[in-house]
Amino acid sequence: MTHDTAPDFRALITARRAELDLLAEKLGRQLQEVAPATEAAVHSVPPGRHGGNLDVRHLGTGARLFLPVQVPGALFYAGDPHFSQGDGEVALTAFEAPLRATLRLTLHTDRATRALAARLRAPFAETETEHLVLGLDPDLDEAMRHAVRDALTLLTDRYAVPGPVGLAYLSAAADFHVSQVVDGVKGVHGRLSKAHLPSLNPPLR
């Protein structure tokens, strides 16, 4: 499903990794997704707007992943955890692991969060210190473009940062990484420091 034909989401859920049963700091870059709005069979490997096999190593303990609800009940599921994974997975497998995780699902119905999710091309996430935007496309260049455009959208919606200022900030201080190139749909993730953003413009809320 393309961004242009995405449904009008009624809600949004956040998957938050509350704790993991192994004592390690960077565990569980796993598949997390809700059911996409289609009756066709959905392959488990390519990520998409529904989430899925995102393979972003920063989605570890305490991270929050925002997934737009597309079908009644959301039908959330998770799997494919990793002991460790770097940026730019190139060999289809990371350090795979049979882990158990405790997840907290939160249903978001506020208009601001729903509006942001509807404007973005992919799920978005945050950690204690960073906002994470994702770019997903079979073409890596397009994935990068999507990540940058979603970063600009987030800066405008959440912090009222004008487009030219946001673009200059992304080049000067944000970090963009290749998430993976092995899942059919390639991934790029952008990291925006929360500490930087209030100085760009006073937040809207």
C-alpha positions as a Markdown table, in Angstrom:
| # | Residue | x | y | z |
|---|---|---|---|---|
| 1 | Met | 0.0 | 0.0 | 0.0 |
| 2 | Thr | 1.4 | 3.3 | -1.0 |
| 3 | His | 1.5 | 6.5 | 1.0 |
| 4 | Asp | -1.1 | 8.1 | -1.3 |
| 5 | Thr | -3.6 | 5.3 | -0.8 |
| 6 | Ala | -3.1 | 4.7 | 2.9 |
| 7 | Pro | -6.3 | 4.5 | 5.0 |
| 8 | Asp | -7.5 | 7.2 | 7.3 |
| 9 | Phe | -6.2 | 5.7 | 10.6 |
| 10 | Arg | -8.6 | 5.6 | 13.5 |
| 11 | Ala | -5.9 | 5.1 | 16.1 |
| 12 | Leu | -2.3 | 4.4 | 16.6 |
| 13 | Ile | -0.6 | 1.9 | 18.9 |
| 14 | Thr | 2.8 | 2.2 | 20.5 |
| 15 | Ala | 4.8 | -0.9 | 21.2 |
| 16 | Arg | 7.2 | -0.2 | 24.0 |
| 17 | Arg | 9.8 | -2.7 | 25.1 |
| 18 | Ala | 9.4 | -2.7 | 28.9 |
| 19 | Glu | 11.9 | -5.3 | 29.8 |
| 20 | Leu | 13.6 | -8.4 | 28.5 |
| 21 | Asp | 14.5 | -11.5 | 30.3 |
| 22 | Leu | 18.2 | -11.4 | 29.6 |
| 23 | Leu | 20.7 | -9.0 | 31.1 |
| 24 | Ala | 22.0 | -7.1 | 28.1 |
| 25 | Glu | 21.6 | -3.6 | 27.0 |
| 26 | Lys | 21.0 | -4.0 | 23.3 |
| 27 | Leu | 18.6 | -6.8 | 22.8 |
| 28 | Gly | 15.6 | -7.4 | 20.7 |
| 29 | Arg | 15.7 | -5.6 | 17.4 |
| 30 | Gln | 12.8 | -7.7 | 16.4 |
| 31 | Leu | 9.9 | -7.8 | 14.0 |
| 32 | Gln | 7.0 | -5.8 | 15.4 |
| 33 | Glu | 3.9 | -5.1 | 13.3 |
| 34 | Val | 0.2 | -4.7 | 13.0 |
| 35 | Ala | -1.9 | -6.3 | 10.3 |
| 36 | Pro | -1.9 | -4.3 | 7.0 |
| 37 | Ala | -5.2 | -3.3 | 5.4 |
| 38 | Thr | -5.4 | -6.0 | 2.8 |
| 39 | Glu | -7.0 | -9.4 | 2.4 |
| 40 | Ala | -4.0 | -10.7 | 0.4 |
| 41 | Ala | -1.3 | -12.8 | 1.9 |
| 42 | Val | 1.5 | -10.6 | 3.4 |
| 43 | His | 5.1 | -11.8 | 3.3 |
| 44 | Ser | 6.8 | -11.7 | 6.7 |
| 45 | Val | 10.2 | -10.5 | 5.3 |
| 46 | Pro | 9.7 | -7.0 | 3.7 |
| 47 | Pro | 9.0 | -4.2 | 6.2 |
| 48 | Gly | 6.3 | -1.6 | 5.4 |
| 49 | Arg | 4.0 | 0.9 | 6.8 |
| 50 | His | 2.6 | -1.8 | 9.1 |
| 51 | Gly | 6.0 | -2.3 | 10.7 |
| 52 | Gly | 7.4 | -5.8 | 10.2 |
| 53 | Asn | 11.0 | -6.7 | 9.7 |
| 54 | Leu | 12.4 | -3.2 | 10.3 |
| 55 | Asp | 15.8 | -4.4 | 11.7 |
| 56 | Val | 16.6 | -1.0 | 13.4 |
| 57 | Arg | 19.2 | -1.7 | 16.1 |
| 58 | His | 18.0 | 1.2 | 18.2 |
| 59 | Leu | 14.6 | -0.4 | 18.8 |
| 60 | Gly | 15.9 | -2.0 | 22.0 |
| 61 | Thr | 14.9 | -1.9 | 25.6 |
| 62 | Gly | 12.7 | 1.1 | 26.4 |
| 63 | Ala | 12.2 | 2.2 | 22.8 |
| 64 | Arg | 8.7 | 3.2 | 21.6 |
| 65 | Leu | 7.6 | 2.2 | 18.1 |
| 66 | Phe | 4.5 | 3.9 | 16.7 |
| 67 | Leu | 2.4 | 1.7 | 14.4 |
| 68 | Pro | -0.7 | 2.9 | 12.6 |
| 69 | Val | -3.7 | 0.7 | 13.2 |
| 70 | Gln | -5.2 | -0.4 | 9.9 |
| 71 | Val | -7.7 | -3.2 | 10.8 |
| 72 | Pro | -10.0 | -3.7 | 13.8 |
| 73 | Gly | -8.1 | -5.0 | 16.8 |
| 74 | Ala | -4.8 | -4.1 | 15.2 |
| 75 | Leu | -3.6 | -7.7 | 15.3 |
| 76 | Phe | -0.2 | -6.9 | 16.7 |
| 77 | Tyr | 2.5 | -9.5 | 16.7 |
| 78 | Ala | 6.2 | -9.6 | 17.3 |
| 79 | Gly | 9.1 | -12.0 | 16.6 |
| 80 | Asp | 12.6 | -12.4 | 15.2 |
| 81 | Pro | 14.6 | -11.1 | 18.1 |
| 82 | His | 18.4 | -10.5 | 18.0 |
| 83 | Phe | 21.1 | -10.7 | 20.6 |
| 84 | Ser | 23.0 | -8.0 | 18.5 |
| 85 | Gln | 22.8 | -6.2 | 15.2 |
| 86 | Gly | 24.7 | -3.4 | 13.6 |
| 87 | Asp | 23.5 | -0.8 | 11.2 |
| 88 | Gly | 23.2 | -2.0 | 7.6 |
| 89 | Glu | 22.4 | -5.7 | 7.9 |
| 90 | Val | 24.0 | -7.3 | 4.8 |
| 91 | Ala | 23.8 | -11.1 | 5.4 |
| 92 | Leu | 20.0 | -11.6 | 6.0 |
| 93 | Thr | 20.7 | -12.7 | 9.6 |
| 94 | Ala | 22.0 | -10.8 | 12.6 |
| 95 | Phe | 22.8 | -12.5 | 15.9 |
| 96 | Glu | 19.5 | -14.3 | 16.0 |
| 97 | Ala | 18.2 | -15.2 | 19.5 |
| 98 | Pro | 15.3 | -17.1 | 21.1 |
| 99 | Leu | 14.2 | -14.4 | 23.5 |
| 100 | Arg | 11.1 | -13.5 | 25.5 |
| 101 | Ala | 10.1 | -9.9 | 25.9 |
| 102 | Thr | 7.6 | -7.9 | 27.9 |
| 103 | Leu | 5.7 | -5.4 | 25.7 |
| 104 | Arg | 3.3 | -2.6 | 26.6 |
| 105 | Leu | 0.8 | -1.7 | 23.9 |
| 106 | Thr | -0.8 | 1.8 | 24.1 |
| 107 | Leu | -3.7 | 2.9 | 22.0 |
| 108 | His | -3.3 | 6.6 | 20.9 |
| 109 | Thr | -6.4 | 8.4 | 19.9 |
| 110 | Asp | -5.3 | 12.0 | 20.1 |
| 111 | Arg | -5.6 | 14.0 | 16.9 |
| 112 | Ala | -2.0 | 15.2 | 16.8 |
| 113 | Thr | -0.4 | 11.8 | 16.9 |
| 114 | Arg | -2.9 | 10.3 | 14.5 |
| 115 | Ala | -2.4 | 13.2 | 12.1 |
| 116 | Leu | 1.4 | 12.8 | 12.2 |
| 117 | Ala | 1.1 | 9.0 | 11.6 |
| 118 | Ala | -1.2 | 9.6 | 8.6 |
| 119 | Arg | 1.4 | 12.0 | 7.0 |
| 120 | Leu | 4.4 | 9.8 | 7.5 |
| 121 | Arg | 5.3 | 7.1 | 5.0 |
| 122 | Ala | 6.5 | 4.6 | 7.6 |
| 123 | Pro | 6.3 | 3.8 | 11.3 |
| 124 | Phe | 8.2 | 6.1 | 13.6 |
| 125 | Ala | 9.9 | 5.6 | 16.9 |
| 126 | Glu | 11.6 | 7.3 | 19.8 |
| 127 | Thr | 14.1 | 6.5 | 22.6 |
| 128 | Glu | 14.7 | 8.5 | 25.7 |
| 129 | Thr | 17.1 | 10.8 | 23.8 |
| 130 | Glu | 16.2 | 10.6 | 20.1 |
| 131 | His | 13.3 | 10.6 | 17.6 |
| 132 | Leu | 13.7 | 7.9 | 14.9 |
| 133 | Val | 12.3 | 8.2 | 11.4 |
| 134 | Leu | 12.3 | 5.4 | 8.9 |
| 135 | Gly | 12.6 | 5.3 | 5.1 |
| 136 | Leu | 11.4 | 2.1 | 3.3 |
| 137 | Asp | 11.6 | 1.3 | -0.4 |
| 138 | Pro | 13.1 | -1.3 | -2.7 |
| 139 | Asp | 15.4 | 1.4 | -4.0 |
| 140 | Leu | 17.9 | 2.5 | -1.3 |
| 141 | Asp | 18.0 | 6.1 | -2.7 |
| 142 | Glu | 14.3 | 6.3 | -2.4 |
| 143 | Ala | 14.4 | 4.9 | 1.1 |
| 144 | Met | 16.8 | 7.8 | 2.0 |
| 145 | Arg | 14.5 | 10.3 | 0.4 |
| 146 | His | 11.5 | 9.0 | 2.4 |
| 147 | Ala | 13.4 | 9.1 | 5.7 |
| 148 | Val | 14.5 | 12.7 | 5.0 |
| 149 | Arg | 10.9 | 13.8 | 4.1 |
| 150 | Asp | 9.4 | 12.1 | 7.1 |
| 151 | Ala | 12.1 | 13.8 | 9.3 |
| 152 | Leu | 11.0 | 17.2 | 7.9 |
| 153 | Thr | 7.4 | 16.3 | 8.5 |
| 154 | Leu | 8.1 | 15.4 | 12.1 |
| 155 | Leu | 10.1 | 18.6 | 12.7 |
| 156 | Thr | 7.2 | 20.7 | 11.3 |
| 157 | Asp | 4.4 | 18.9 | 13.1 |
| 158 | Arg | 6.0 | 18.5 | 16.5 |
| 159 | Tyr | 8.3 | 21.5 | 16.7 |
| 160 | Ala | 7.0 | 24.0 | 14.1 |
| 161 | Val | 10.4 | 24.1 | 12.4 |
| 162 | Pro | 10.2 | 25.7 | 8.9 |
| 163 | Gly | 11.2 | 23.4 | 6.0 |
| 164 | Pro | 14.5 | 25.2 | 5.1 |
| 165 | Val | 15.6 | 25.3 | 8.7 |
| 166 | Gly | 14.8 | 21.6 | 9.1 |
| 167 | Leu | 16.7 | 20.6 | 6.0 |
| 168 | Ala | 19.7 | 22.6 | 7.2 |
| 169 | Tyr | 19.5 | 20.9 | 10.6 |
| 170 | Leu | 19.3 | 17.4 | 9.1 |
| 171 | Ser | 22.4 | 18.0 | 7.1 |
| 172 | Ala | 24.3 | 19.6 | 10.0 |
| 173 | Ala | 23.4 | 17.5 | 13.0 |
| 174 | Ala | 21.1 | 14.5 | 12.3 |
| 175 | Asp | 22.4 | 11.0 | 11.6 |
| 176 | Phe | 21.0 | 8.8 | 8.8 |
| 177 | His | 22.0 | 5.1 | 8.7 |
| 178 | Val | 21.2 | 2.2 | 6.5 |
| 179 | Ser | 19.1 | -0.2 | 8.6 |
| 180 | Gln | 19.3 | -3.3 | 6.2 |
| 181 | Val | 19.5 | -4.1 | 2.5 |
| 182 | Val | 18.4 | -7.8 | 2.7 |
| 183 | Asp | 14.7 | -7.7 | 3.2 |
| 184 | Gly | 13.5 | -6.9 | -0.3 |
| 185 | Val | 12.4 | -3.5 | 0.9 |
| 186 | Lys | 15.5 | -1.6 | 2.0 |
| 187 | Gly | 15.6 | 0.5 | 5.1 |
| 188 | Val | 17.1 | 3.8 | 6.2 |
| 189 | His | 16.6 | 5.3 | 9.7 |
| 190 | Gly | 17.3 | 8.9 | 10.8 |
| 191 | Arg | 18.2 | 9.9 | 14.3 |
| 192 | Leu | 17.2 | 13.3 | 15.6 |
| 193 | Ser | 18.5 | 14.3 | 19.0 |
| 194 | Lys | 15.7 | 15.6 | 21.3 |
| 195 | Ala | 18.1 | 17.9 | 23.0 |
| 196 | His | 18.6 | 19.9 | 19.8 |
| 197 | Leu | 15.1 | 20.4 | 18.8 |
| 198 | Pro | 13.7 | 23.0 | 21.2 |
| 199 | Ser | 16.4 | 25.4 | 20.1 |
| 200 | Leu | 15.2 | 25.2 | 16.5 |
| 201 | Asn | 11.8 | 26.6 | 17.4 |
| 202 | Pro | 9.6 | 26.5 | 20.5 |
| 203 | Pro | 7.6 | 23.2 | 20.5 |
| 204 | Leu | 3.9 | 23.2 | 19.7 |
| 205 | Arg | 3.1 | 21.4 | 22.9 |
